[in-house]
Amino acid sequence: MDVQHYISSGILESYVFGLLSSPEQEEIESIASQYPEVKAAVDALQEDKAKFVKLFAVVPPVAIKDRMLDVLRHENTPNGHQLLPAELRTVAPVVNGKARNGKHTPVVKLQSPKKKRDHIWKYLAAAIVVLLLGSVFMNFFFYNRSTDYKSRYKSLIAAREKLEAEKAQQSLTSQPLVEKEPAILKDPAYRQFRLEGSGRFSNYVATVCWNPQTHMLFLIAQLMPVPPEGKQFQLWAVLNKKLVDAGVFESGAALAGKLQQMKPIADVQAFAITLEKTGGSTSPSLDQLCMATRPTK
Amino acid sequence: MGATITYTELELVHGLQARDEKVFSYLYDHYSPALYGVALKIVTDEASAGDVLQEVFIKIWRNIDRYDATKGRLFTWMLNITRNTAIDSLRSKAHKLELKVQDVTSTSLMHEPQLAVHLPVDHLGLTKVLDGLPKDQRAIIDFAYFKGCTQEEIAKVLDIPLGTVKTRMRNAIIQLRILLKQL
């Protein structure tokens, strides 16, 4: 072989600068191992190349070294082993299909420790978001329920109040039935006078209780209507055919059981009721006489 | 820490074989700029170059037993790993021939645009060398070494007969050697 010709053909330069195919490369390595001159020429070219590429030198980011040392320290653990590029794994225990044609996978694999951590964070973040949403939903749900309870509670209170009001109303109206006979009617100290209506006032009933000792006078308008507008019933005490004002009083169903205090009367033989203008009159309008005492007992 | 420790290539190889992390650290500190520079020149973006560099050093760590000192220097071996890894990365990113050709034939190639951003260790020397190379010689080194083009691709792109690619390459390297000696 013409070594000089071989050296000057340019094939060694092409070899050193990566222009040759693998079979050609192997051929040159074989020849170089046999011919020291070829070997020397190749080595010289490698030195040239080394000098040349060093001109392009750039200091890499510091983080790369740390990241790499981290990978190397864990290379013997199962996890660390997985972090290595596929083609660098000694035994590939859990290699997935892709790992074999490692051409495009290695770079990705190297980043996987970080990515794994990223994934954990992603899952964590997702879980937190789900929990948050759940909590918001529950808050909403329970808030609605609590307001529901609130409104139901309110309506129950209202219903109860209404019932109580109705009950009070009822007890008020039923009072005359219950208290048909106030204690005073049974008091022997009081004399009772029953007044009844006549003519168009028939069916009207009132009772007057008078205490001869204390002169106290009470009236119960048991069955009397609400007087017309501007009018009021007035009680008169009859003594020696003279009518003495005993005061005005309220009437109507609502007051049917109410004991109304009248003006004190020193002495009396009978009672009469007239319909007078509101506030009462000083002398009775006898044409408006509605009721009078029927002597009792 | 006293005098700076230096290792011979043989010591480095033994240290790596003994899984000595300090040796690895030394190796990284001394060779990563050159290897990163090559990776960056090939893949042209920092993120990919970083990934390539990391992969390269892990390959060195794992495969140090495959290094054969009789075939060449440690640096040459590491450089080959770097170039192959970077070109694989480049190709995996769907850098087909069209893209590659488009890339290398664009005028931007001749201006080394990334050098303005990534200040090289020896910017002055690089400029001298690249300025000293005729355009077609510079292109053939670029295509072959940094782009991983085949002779056929180079013949097509430079529009020269296939048989003259090797002699062009030889002329380019002779010129390169002259320029490097002048540094």
CSV table of C-alpha atoms in Angstrom, one decimal:
chain,number,residue,atom,x,y,z
A,1,MET,CA,0.0,0.0,0.0
A,2,ASP,CA,1.2,3.5,-0.9
A,3,VAL,CA,1.0,5.0,2.5
A,4,GLN,CA,1.9,8.5,1.4
A,5,HIS,CA,-0.7,8.4,-1.3
A,6,TYR,CA,-3.2,7.1,1.2
A,7,ILE,CA,-2.4,9.9,3.7
A,8,SER,CA,-2.6,12.6,1.0
A,9,SER,CA,-5.9,11.3,-0.5
A,10,GLY,CA,-7.9,13.3,2.1
A,11,ILE,CA,-9.5,10.2,3.5
A,12,LEU,CA,-7.9,10.7,6.9
A,13,GLU,CA,-9.2,14.3,7.1
A,14,SER,CA,-12.6,13.0,6.1
A,15,TYR,CA,-12.3,10.4,8.8
A,16,VAL,CA,-11.3,12.7,11.6
A,17,PHE,CA,-13.9,15.3,10.7
A,18,GLY,CA,-16.7,12.7,10.6
A,19,LEU,CA,-17.4,12.5,6.9
A,20,LEU,CA,-17.1,8.7,6.6
A,21,SER,CA,-19.5,5.9,7.1
A,22,SER,CA,-19.0,3.3,9.8
A,23,PRO,CA,-17.5,0.7,7.4
A,24,GLU,CA,-15.0,3.2,6.1
A,25,GLN,CA,-14.1,4.3,9.6
A,26,GLU,CA,-13.4,0.8,10.7
A,27,GLU,CA,-11.2,0.3,7.6
A,28,ILE,CA,-9.1,3.4,8.6
A,29,GLU,CA,-8.8,2.3,12.2
A,30,SER,CA,-7.6,-1.1,11.0
A,31,ILE,CA,-5.0,0.5,8.6
A,32,ALA,CA,-3.9,2.9,11.3
A,33,SER,CA,-3.2,0.1,13.7
A,34,GLN,CA,-1.0,-1.5,11.0
A,35,TYR,CA,0.8,1.6,9.7
A,36,PRO,CA,2.4,3.8,12.3
A,37,GLU,CA,2.7,6.6,9.7
A,38,VAL,CA,-1.1,6.5,9.2
A,39,LYS,CA,-1.6,6.4,12.9
A,40,ALA,CA,0.6,9.4,13.4
A,41,ALA,CA,-1.2,11.3,10.7
A,42,VAL,CA,-4.6,10.5,12.2
A,43,ASP,CA,-3.3,11.5,15.7
A,44,ALA,CA,-2.0,14.8,14.3
A,45,LEU,CA,-5.4,15.4,12.7
A,46,GLN,CA,-7.2,14.6,15.9
A,47,GLU,CA,-5.0,17.2,17.6
A,48,ASP,CA,-5.9,19.8,15.0
A,49,LYS,CA,-9.5,19.0,15.4
A,50,ALA,CA,-9.2,19.3,19.2
A,51,LYS,CA,-7.6,22.7,18.9
A,52,PHE,CA,-10.2,23.7,16.4
A,53,VAL,CA,-13.3,22.7,18.4
A,54,LYS,CA,-11.8,24.2,21.6
A,55,LEU,CA,-12.2,27.5,19.9
A,56,PHE,CA,-16.0,27.1,20.2
A,57,ALA,CA,-15.8,26.3,23.9
A,58,VAL,CA,-18.6,27.8,26.0
A,59,VAL,CA,-18.9,27.3,29.8
A,60,PRO,CA,-22.1,25.4,30.3
A,61,PRO,CA,-24.8,26.5,32.8
A,62,VAL,CA,-23.7,25.5,36.4
A,63,ALA,CA,-27.0,23.7,37.1
A,64,ILE,CA,-26.1,21.0,34.6
A,65,LYS,CA,-23.3,19.7,36.6
A,66,ASP,CA,-25.3,19.4,39.8
A,67,ARG,CA,-28.2,17.8,38.0
A,68,MET,CA,-25.8,15.3,36.5
A,69,LEU,CA,-23.9,14.5,39.7
A,70,ASP,CA,-27.3,13.8,41.2
A,71,VAL,CA,-28.1,11.4,38.5
A,72,LEU,CA,-24.8,9.6,38.9
A,73,ARG,CA,-25.1,9.3,42.6
A,74,HIS,CA,-28.4,7.5,42.2
A,75,GLU,CA,-27.5,5.4,39.2
A,76,ASN,CA,-27.2,2.3,41.2
A,77,THR,CA,-30.6,2.5,42.8
A,78,PRO,CA,-33.5,1.2,40.8
A,79,ASN,CA,-34.9,4.6,40.4
A,80,GLY,CA,-31.6,6.2,39.4
A,81,HIS,CA,-31.1,3.5,36.9
A,82,GLN,CA,-34.3,4.3,35.3
A,83,LEU,CA,-33.2,7.9,35.0
A,84,LEU,CA,-30.3,6.9,32.8
A,85,PRO,CA,-30.6,7.0,29.0
A,86,ALA,CA,-31.9,3.7,27.8
A,87,GLU,CA,-28.7,2.6,26.0
A,88,LEU,CA,-26.7,3.3,29.1
A,89,ARG,CA,-28.6,0.9,31.4
A,90,THR,CA,-26.6,-2.3,32.1
A,91,VAL,CA,-29.6,-4.5,32.5
A,92,ALA,CA,-32.8,-3.1,31.3
A,93,PRO,CA,-35.2,-4.4,33.9
A,94,VAL,CA,-38.3,-2.5,33.1
A,95,VAL,CA,-37.4,-1.1,29.7
A,96,ASN,CA,-40.5,0.0,27.8
A,97,GLY,CA,-40.6,-0.6,24.1
A,98,LYS,CA,-39.3,2.8,23.2
A,99,ALA,CA,-36.0,2.4,25.1
A,100,ARG,CA,-34.5,0.1,22.4
A,101,ASN,CA,-34.3,2.6,19.7
A,102,GLY,CA,-32.9,5.1,22.2
A,103,LYS,CA,-32.1,7.6,19.5
A,104,HIS,CA,-34.6,10.1,20.6
A,105,THR,CA,-35.3,9.0,24.1
A,106,PRO,CA,-32.1,9.6,26.0
A,107,VAL,CA,-32.4,13.3,26.5
A,108,VAL,CA,-35.9,13.0,27.7
A,109,LYS,CA,-35.0,10.2,30.1
A,110,LEU,CA,-32.4,12.3,31.7
A,111,GLN,CA,-34.9,14.9,32.7
A,112,SER,CA,-37.2,12.4,34.2
A,113,PRO,CA,-36.3,12.9,37.8
A,114,LYS,CA,-37.4,16.4,37.6
A,115,LYS,CA,-40.4,15.5,35.5
A,116,LYS,CA,-41.4,12.8,38.0
A,117,ARG,CA,-41.4,15.4,40.7
A,118,ASP,CA,-43.3,17.7,38.4
A,119,HIS,CA,-45.9,15.0,38.0
A,120,ILE,CA,-46.3,14.6,41.7
A,121,TRP,CA,-46.8,18.3,42.0
A,122,LYS,CA,-49.2,18.2,39.2
A,123,TYR,CA,-51.2,15.5,40.9
A,124,LEU,CA,-51.0,17.3,44.2
A,125,ALA,CA,-52.2,20.5,42.6
A,126,ALA,CA,-55.0,18.7,40.9
A,127,ALA,CA,-56.0,17.0,44.1
A,128,ILE,CA,-56.0,20.3,45.9
A,129,VAL,CA,-58.1,21.9,43.3
A,130,VAL,CA,-60.6,19.0,43.5
A,131,LEU,CA,-60.7,19.3,47.2
A,132,LEU,CA,-61.2,23.0,47.0
A,133,LEU,CA,-64.0,22.6,44.5
A,134,GLY,CA,-65.6,20.0,46.7
A,135,SER,CA,-65.3,22.2,49.7
A,136,VAL,CA,-66.9,25.1,47.8
A,137,PHE,CA,-69.7,22.9,46.7
A,138,MET,CA,-70.2,21.5,50.2
A,139,ASN,CA,-70.2,25.1,51.6
A,140,PHE,CA,-72.8,26.1,49.0
A,141,PHE,CA,-74.8,22.9,49.7
A,142,PHE,CA,-74.8,23.3,53.5
A,143,TYR,CA,-75.3,27.0,53.3
A,144,ASN,CA,-78.4,26.4,51.3
A,145,ARG,CA,-79.5,23.8,53.7
A,146,SER,CA,-78.9,26.1,56.7
A,147,THR,CA,-80.8,28.9,55.1
A,148,ASP,CA,-83.4,26.4,54.3
A,149,TYR,CA,-83.6,25.4,57.9
A,150,LYS,CA,-83.5,29.1,58.8
A,151,SER,CA,-86.5,29.9,56.6
A,152,ARG,CA,-88.3,26.8,57.8
A,153,TYR,CA,-87.6,27.7,61.4
A,154,LYS,CA,-88.9,31.2,60.7
A,155,SER,CA,-92.0,29.9,59.1
A,156,LEU,CA,-92.5,27.6,62.0
A,157,ILE,CA,-92.1,30.5,64.4
A,158,ALA,CA,-94.5,32.5,62.3
A,159,ALA,CA,-97.0,29.7,62.3
A,160,ARG,CA,-96.7,29.3,66.0
A,161,GLU,CA,-97.1,33.0,66.5
A,162,LYS,CA,-100.1,32.9,64.3
A,163,LEU,CA,-101.5,30.0,66.2
A,164,GLU,CA,-100.9,31.8,69.5
A,165,ALA,CA,-102.5,34.9,68.2
A,166,GLU,CA,-105.5,32.9,67.1
A,167,LYS,CA,-105.5,31.2,70.4
A,168,ALA,CA,-105.4,34.5,72.2
A,169,GLN,CA,-108.1,35.9,70.0
A,170,GLN,CA,-110.1,32.8,70.7
A,171,SER,CA,-109.6,33.0,74.4
A,172,LEU,CA,-110.5,36.6,74.2
A,173,THR,CA,-113.8,35.9,72.4
A,174,SER,CA,-114.5,32.8,74.5
A,175,GLN,CA,-113.8,34.7,77.7
A,176,PRO,CA,-117.4,35.6,78.2
A,177,LEU,CA,-118.2,31.9,78.1
A,178,VAL,CA,-115.5,31.0,80.5
A,179,GLU,CA,-115.9,34.0,82.7
A,180,LYS,CA,-119.6,34.2,82.3
A,181,GLU,CA,-119.9,34.8,85.9
A,182,PRO,CA,-117.0,36.9,87.2
A,183,ALA,CA,-116.2,36.5,90.8
A,184,ILE,CA,-118.0,39.7,91.7
A,185,LEU,CA,-121.3,38.1,90.6
A,186,LYS,CA,-120.9,35.6,93.4
A,187,ASP,CA,-119.8,38.2,95.9
A,188,PRO,CA,-122.6,38.6,98.5
A,189,ALA,CA,-121.5,42.1,99.2
A,190,TYR,CA,-122.7,43.2,95.8
A,191,ARG,CA,-126.3,43.5,94.8
A,192,GLN,CA,-127.0,42.5,91.2
A,193,PHE,CA,-129.3,44.1,88.7
A,194,ARG,CA,-130.1,42.6,85.4
A,195,LEU,CA,-131.0,45.0,82.7
A,196,GLU,CA,-132.9,43.8,79.6
A,197,GLY,CA,-133.9,45.5,76.5
A,198,SER,CA,-137.4,46.0,75.1
A,199,GLY,CA,-138.8,46.7,71.7
A,200,ARG,CA,-136.1,47.0,69.2
A,201,PHE,CA,-133.6,46.5,72.0
A,202,SER,CA,-135.0,43.2,73.1
A,203,ASN,CA,-132.4,40.5,73.6
A,204,TYR,CA,-130.0,43.1,75.0
A,205,VAL,CA,-128.7,42.0,78.4
A,206,ALA,CA,-126.5,43.8,80.9
A,207,THR,CA,-125.7,43.2,84.5
A,208,VAL,CA,-124.9,45.8,87.1
A,209,CYS,CA,-123.3,45.0,90.5
A,210,TRP,CA,-123.5,47.5,93.2
A,211,ASN,CA,-122.0,47.5,96.7
A,212,PRO,CA,-124.2,49.3,99.1
A,213,GLN,CA,-121.4,49.6,101.6
A,214,THR,CA,-118.6,50.9,99.4
A,215,HIS,CA,-120.9,52.4,96.7
A,216,MET,CA,-118.8,50.7,94.1
A,217,LEU,CA,-120.6,50.1,90.8
A,218,PHE,CA,-119.7,47.7,88.0
A,219,LEU,CA,-121.3,46.8,84.7
A,220,ILE,CA,-121.1,43.9,82.4
A,221,ALA,CA,-122.5,44.5,79.0
A,222,GLN,CA,-123.2,40.8,78.3
A,223,LEU,CA,-125.3,41.1,75.2
A,224,MET,CA,-125.1,44.6,73.8
A,225,PRO,CA,-124.2,45.9,70.3
A,226,VAL,CA,-121.4,48.3,69.4
A,227,PRO,CA,-123.2,51.7,69.5
A,228,PRO,CA,-123.7,53.7,66.3
A,229,GLU,CA,-121.1,56.2,65.2
A,230,GLY,CA,-120.9,59.1,67.6
A,231,LYS,CA,-123.1,57.4,70.2
A,232,GLN,CA,-122.4,55.6,73.4
A,233,PHE,CA,-124.5,53.8,76.0
A,234,GLN,CA,-124.9,55.5,79.4
A,235,LEU,CA,-126.0,54.0,82.7
A,236,TRP,CA,-128.4,55.8,85.0
A,237,ALA,CA,-129.1,55.0,88.6
A,238,VAL,CA,-132.8,55.4,89.5
A,239,LEU,CA,-133.6,56.7,93.0
A,240,ASN,CA,-136.9,58.2,94.0
A,241,LYS,CA,-137.9,58.5,90.3
A,242,LYS,CA,-134.8,60.5,89.5
A,243,LEU,CA,-132.1,59.4,87.1
A,244,VAL,CA,-128.5,59.9,88.2
A,245,ASP,CA,-125.6,59.6,85.8
A,246,ALA,CA,-123.6,56.5,86.5
A,247,GLY,CA,-121.2,56.9,83.6
A,248,VAL,CA,-120.8,55.7,80.0
A,249,PHE,CA,-119.5,52.3,79.0
A,250,GLU,CA,-118.2,50.4,76.1
A,251,SER,CA,-120.2,47.6,74.5
A,252,GLY,CA,-120.0,45.0,71.8
A,253,ALA,CA,-119.1,41.3,71.5
A,254,ALA,CA,-115.4,41.9,72.4
A,255,LEU,CA,-116.4,43.5,75.7
A,256,ALA,CA,-119.2,41.1,76.5
A,257,GLY,CA,-117.4,39.6,79.5
A,258,LYS,CA,-115.5,42.7,80.7
A,259,LEU,CA,-116.3,44.1,84.1
A,260,GLN,CA,-116.5,47.9,83.7
A,261,GLN,CA,-116.2,50.2,86.6
A,262,MET,CA,-118.9,52.9,86.7
A,263,LYS,CA,-119.3,56.0,88.9
A,264,PRO,CA,-120.0,55.2,92.5
A,265,ILE,CA,-123.6,55.5,93.6
A,266,ALA,CA,-124.6,56.1,97.2
A,267,ASP,CA,-128.1,54.7,96.9
A,268,VAL,CA,-130.1,53.2,94.1
A,269,GLN,CA,-133.5,51.5,93.5
A,270,ALA,CA,-133.1,50.6,89.8
A,271,PHE,CA,-131.0,51.1,86.7
A,272,ALA,CA,-131.6,52.2,83.2
A,273,ILE,CA,-129.5,52.5,80.1
A,274,THR,CA,-129.9,55.1,77.4
A,275,LEU,CA,-128.1,55.7,74.1
A,276,GLU,CA,-126.4,59.1,74.3
A,277,LYS,CA,-123.9,61.0,72.3
A,278,THR,CA,-120.3,60.0,72.9
A,279,GLY,CA,-119.0,61.0,76.2
A,280,GLY,CA,-122.5,60.9,77.8
A,281,SER,CA,-125.1,63.5,78.7
A,282,THR,CA,-125.8,65.2,82.0
A,283,SER,CA,-129.5,64.3,81.7
A,284,PRO,CA,-130.9,61.3,80.1
A,285,SER,CA,-132.6,61.3,76.7
A,286,LEU,CA,-135.6,59.2,77.8
A,287,ASP,CA,-136.7,58.7,74.3
A,288,GLN,CA,-133.5,56.8,73.9
A,289,LEU,CA,-134.1,54.5,76.8
A,290,CYS,CA,-133.0,51.1,75.8
A,291,MET,CA,-132.9,48.9,78.8
A,292,ALA,CA,-134.1,49.0,82.3
A,293,THR,CA,-133.9,46.9,85.4
A,294,ARG,CA,-136.3,44.2,86.0
A,295,PRO,CA,-136.5,43.7,89.7
A,296,THR,CA,-134.6,40.6,90.7
A,297,LYS,CA,-134.4,38.7,93.8
B,1,MET,CA,-7.0,23.7,49.2
B,2,GLY,CA,-3.3,24.0,48.2
B,3,ALA,CA,-2.0,23.3,44.8
B,4,THR,CA,-4.4,22.5,42.1
B,5,ILE,CA,-4.6,18.9,41.4
B,6,THR,CA,-4.0,17.9,37.8
B,7,TYR,CA,-4.6,14.5,36.3
B,8,THR,CA,-3.1,12.9,33.3
B,9,GLU,CA,-5.5,11.2,30.9
B,10,LEU,CA,-4.5,7.8,32.2
B,11,GLU,CA,-5.2,8.9,35.8
B,12,LEU,CA,-8.5,10.3,34.7
B,13,VAL,CA,-9.4,7.0,33.0
B,14,HIS,CA,-8.5,5.0,36.1
B,15,GLY,CA,-10.3,7.4,38.3
B,16,LEU,CA,-13.4,7.1,36.3
B,17,GLN,CA,-13.1,3.3,36.2
B,18,ALA,CA,-12.9,3.4,40.0
B,19,ARG,CA,-16.1,5.5,40.1
B,20,ASP,CA,-14.2,8.4,41.7
B,21,GLU,CA,-16.6,11.3,41.9
B,22,LYS,CA,-13.8,13.8,42.4
B,23,VAL,CA,-12.2,12.7,39.2
B,24,PHE,CA,-15.5,12.9,37.4
B,25,SER,CA,-15.9,16.4,38.7
B,26,TYR,CA,-12.4,17.4,37.5
B,27,LEU,CA,-13.1,15.9,34.1
B,28,TYR,CA,-16.3,17.8,33.9
B,29,ASP,CA,-14.8,21.1,34.9
B,30,HIS,CA,-12.0,20.7,32.4
B,31,TYR,CA,-13.8,19.4,29.4
B,32,SER,CA,-17.4,20.5,29.6
B,33,PRO,CA,-16.8,23.9,28.0
B,34,ALA,CA,-15.2,22.4,24.9
B,35,LEU,CA,-17.9,19.6,24.7
B,36,TYR,CA,-20.7,22.0,25.4
B,37,GLY,CA,-19.4,24.4,22.7
B,38,VAL,CA,-19.5,21.6,20.2
B,39,ALA,CA,-23.0,20.5,21.3
B,40,LEU,CA,-24.2,24.1,21.1
B,41,LYS,CA,-22.6,24.5,17.6
B,42,ILE,CA,-24.5,21.4,16.4
B,43,VAL,CA,-27.9,21.6,18.1
B,44,THR,CA,-27.8,25.5,18.2
B,45,ASP,CA,-30.0,25.9,21.2
B,46,GLU,CA,-28.9,26.0,24.8
B,47,ALA,CA,-31.6,23.7,26.2
B,48,SER,CA,-30.8,20.9,23.8
B,49,ALA,CA,-27.1,21.5,24.2
B,50,GLY,CA,-27.5,21.2,28.0
B,51,ASP,CA,-29.3,17.9,27.6
B,52,VAL,CA,-26.7,16.6,25.2
B,53,LEU,CA,-23.9,17.6,27.5
B,54,GLN,CA,-25.5,15.8,30.4
B,55,GLU,CA,-26.1,12.7,28.4
B,56,VAL,CA,-22.5,12.8,27.1
B,57,PHE,CA,-21.0,12.9,30.6
B,58,ILE,CA,-23.2,10.1,31.8
B,59,LYS,CA,-22.2,8.0,28.8
B,60,ILE,CA,-18.5,8.8,29.7
B,61,TRP,CA,-19.2,7.7,33.3
B,62,ARG,CA,-20.9,4.5,32.3
B,63,ASN,CA,-18.8,3.5,29.3
B,64,ILE,CA,-15.3,4.4,30.4
B,65,ASP,CA,-14.4,0.8,30.2
B,66,ARG,CA,-15.0,0.9,26.4
B,67,TYR,CA,-12.5,3.6,26.0
B,68,ASP,CA,-9.4,2.2,24.1
B,69,ALA,CA,-6.3,4.3,24.7
B,70,THR,CA,-4.6,2.7,21.8
B,71,LYS,CA,-7.1,4.2,19.4
B,72,GLY,CA,-6.7,7.7,20.5
B,73,ARG,CA,-6.8,10.3,23.2
B,74,LEU,CA,-9.5,10.5,25.9
B,75,PHE,CA,-10.5,13.9,24.6
B,76,THR,CA,-11.0,12.5,21.1
B,77,TRP,CA,-13.2,9.8,22.4
B,78,MET,CA,-15.3,12.2,24.5
B,79,LEU,CA,-15.5,14.5,21.5
B,80,ASN,CA,-16.8,11.7,19.3
B,81,ILE,CA,-19.4,10.8,21.9
B,82,THR,CA,-20.5,14.5,22.0
B,83,ARG,CA,-20.7,14.9,18.3
B,84,ASN,CA,-22.7,11.7,17.8
B,85,THR,CA,-25.0,12.4,20.7
B,86,ALA,CA,-25.6,16.0,19.4
B,87,ILE,CA,-26.2,14.9,15.9
B,88,ASP,CA,-28.6,12.2,17.0
B,89,SER,CA,-30.4,14.8,19.0
B,90,LEU,CA,-30.5,17.1,15.9
B,91,ARG,CA,-31.8,14.3,13.7
B,92,SER,CA,-34.4,13.2,16.2
B,93,LYS,CA,-35.9,16.6,16.1
B,94,ALA,CA,-37.0,15.9,12.6
B,95,HIS,CA,-34.1,17.7,11.1
B,96,LYS,CA,-34.4,16.1,7.7
B,97,LEU,CA,-32.0,16.7,4.9
B,98,GLU,CA,-34.1,19.6,3.5
B,99,LEU,CA,-33.9,21.4,6.8
B,100,LYS,CA,-30.3,20.7,7.2
B,101,VAL,CA,-29.4,21.9,3.7
B,102,GLN,CA,-31.6,24.9,4.2
B,103,ASP,CA,-29.9,25.7,7.4
B,104,VAL,CA,-26.3,25.2,6.1
B,105,THR,CA,-26.9,27.0,2.9
B,106,SER,CA,-28.4,30.0,4.5
B,107,THR,CA,-26.0,32.9,4.8
B,108,SER,CA,-26.5,32.9,8.6
B,109,LEU,CA,-24.2,29.9,8.8
B,110,MET,CA,-21.3,32.0,7.6
B,111,HIS,CA,-21.8,34.6,10.3
B,112,GLU,CA,-21.8,32.2,13.3
B,113,PRO,CA,-24.8,34.1,14.8
B,114,GLN,CA,-24.8,32.3,18.1
B,115,LEU,CA,-21.3,33.4,18.9
B,116,ALA,CA,-22.5,36.9,19.6
B,117,VAL,CA,-24.6,35.6,22.4
B,118,HIS,CA,-22.5,32.7,23.8
B,119,LEU,CA,-19.1,34.3,24.2
B,120,PRO,CA,-16.6,31.5,23.4
B,121,VAL,CA,-13.6,31.0,25.5
B,122,ASP,CA,-11.3,32.0,22.6
B,123,HIS,CA,-13.4,34.3,20.6
B,124,LEU,CA,-10.4,36.0,19.1
B,125,GLY,CA,-8.8,32.8,18.0
B,126,LEU,CA,-12.0,31.5,16.5
B,127,THR,CA,-12.6,34.6,14.5
B,128,LYS,CA,-9.1,34.5,13.2
B,129,VAL,CA,-9.4,30.9,12.1
B,130,LEU,CA,-12.9,31.2,10.6
B,131,ASP,CA,-11.9,34.4,8.8
B,132,GLY,CA,-8.8,32.7,7.5
B,133,LEU,CA,-10.7,29.8,5.9
B,134,PRO,CA,-12.1,30.3,2.4
B,135,LYS,CA,-15.9,30.1,2.4
B,136,ASP,CA,-16.1,26.7,0.7
B,137,GLN,CA,-13.5,25.2,3.0
B,138,ARG,CA,-15.3,26.5,6.0
B,139,ALA,CA,-18.5,25.2,4.7
B,140,ILE,CA,-17.2,21.7,4.1
B,141,ILE,CA,-15.9,21.5,7.7
B,142,ASP,CA,-19.2,22.8,8.9
B,143,PHE,CA,-21.3,20.4,6.9
B,144,ALA,CA,-19.2,17.4,7.7
B,145,TYR,CA,-18.4,17.9,11.4
B,146,PHE,CA,-21.1,20.1,12.8
B,147,LYS,CA,-24.0,19.0,10.6
B,148,GLY,CA,-23.1,15.4,10.2
B,149,CYS,CA,-23.7,15.5,6.4
B,150,THR,CA,-22.6,12.6,4.2
B,151,GLN,CA,-20.2,13.1,1.3
B,152,GLU,CA,-23.2,12.8,-1.1
B,153,GLU,CA,-25.1,15.5,0.7
B,154,ILE,CA,-22.0,17.8,0.7
B,155,ALA,CA,-21.4,17.1,-3.0
B,156,LYS,CA,-25.0,18.1,-3.7
B,157,VAL,CA,-25.1,21.2,-1.5
B,158,LEU,CA,-21.7,22.5,-2.6
B,159,ASP,CA,-22.4,21.4,-6.2
B,160,ILE,CA,-19.1,19.5,-6.6
B,161,PRO,CA,-18.4,16.0,-7.9
B,162,LEU,CA,-18.6,13.3,-5.2
B,163,GLY,CA,-15.0,12.3,-5.9
B,164,THR,CA,-13.6,15.7,-5.0
B,165,VAL,CA,-15.3,16.0,-1.6
B,166,LYS,CA,-12.4,14.2,0.2
B,167,THR,CA,-9.7,16.3,-1.5
B,168,ARG,CA,-11.6,19.5,-0.7
B,169,MET,CA,-11.8,18.3,2.9
B,170,ARG,CA,-8.0,17.7,2.9
B,171,ASN,CA,-7.3,21.1,1.6
B,172,ALA,CA,-9.6,22.7,4.2
B,173,ILE,CA,-7.9,20.9,7.0
B,174,ILE,CA,-4.4,21.8,5.7
B,175,GLN,CA,-5.5,25.4,5.7
B,176,LEU,CA,-7.0,25.0,9.2
B,177,ARG,CA,-3.8,23.5,10.5
B,178,ILE,CA,-1.9,26.5,9.2
B,179,LEU,CA,-4.3,28.9,10.8
B,180,LEU,CA,-4.2,27.0,14.1
B,181,LYS,CA,-0.4,27.1,14.2
B,182,GLN,CA,-0.6,30.9,13.8
B,183,LEU,CA,-2.6,31.3,17.0
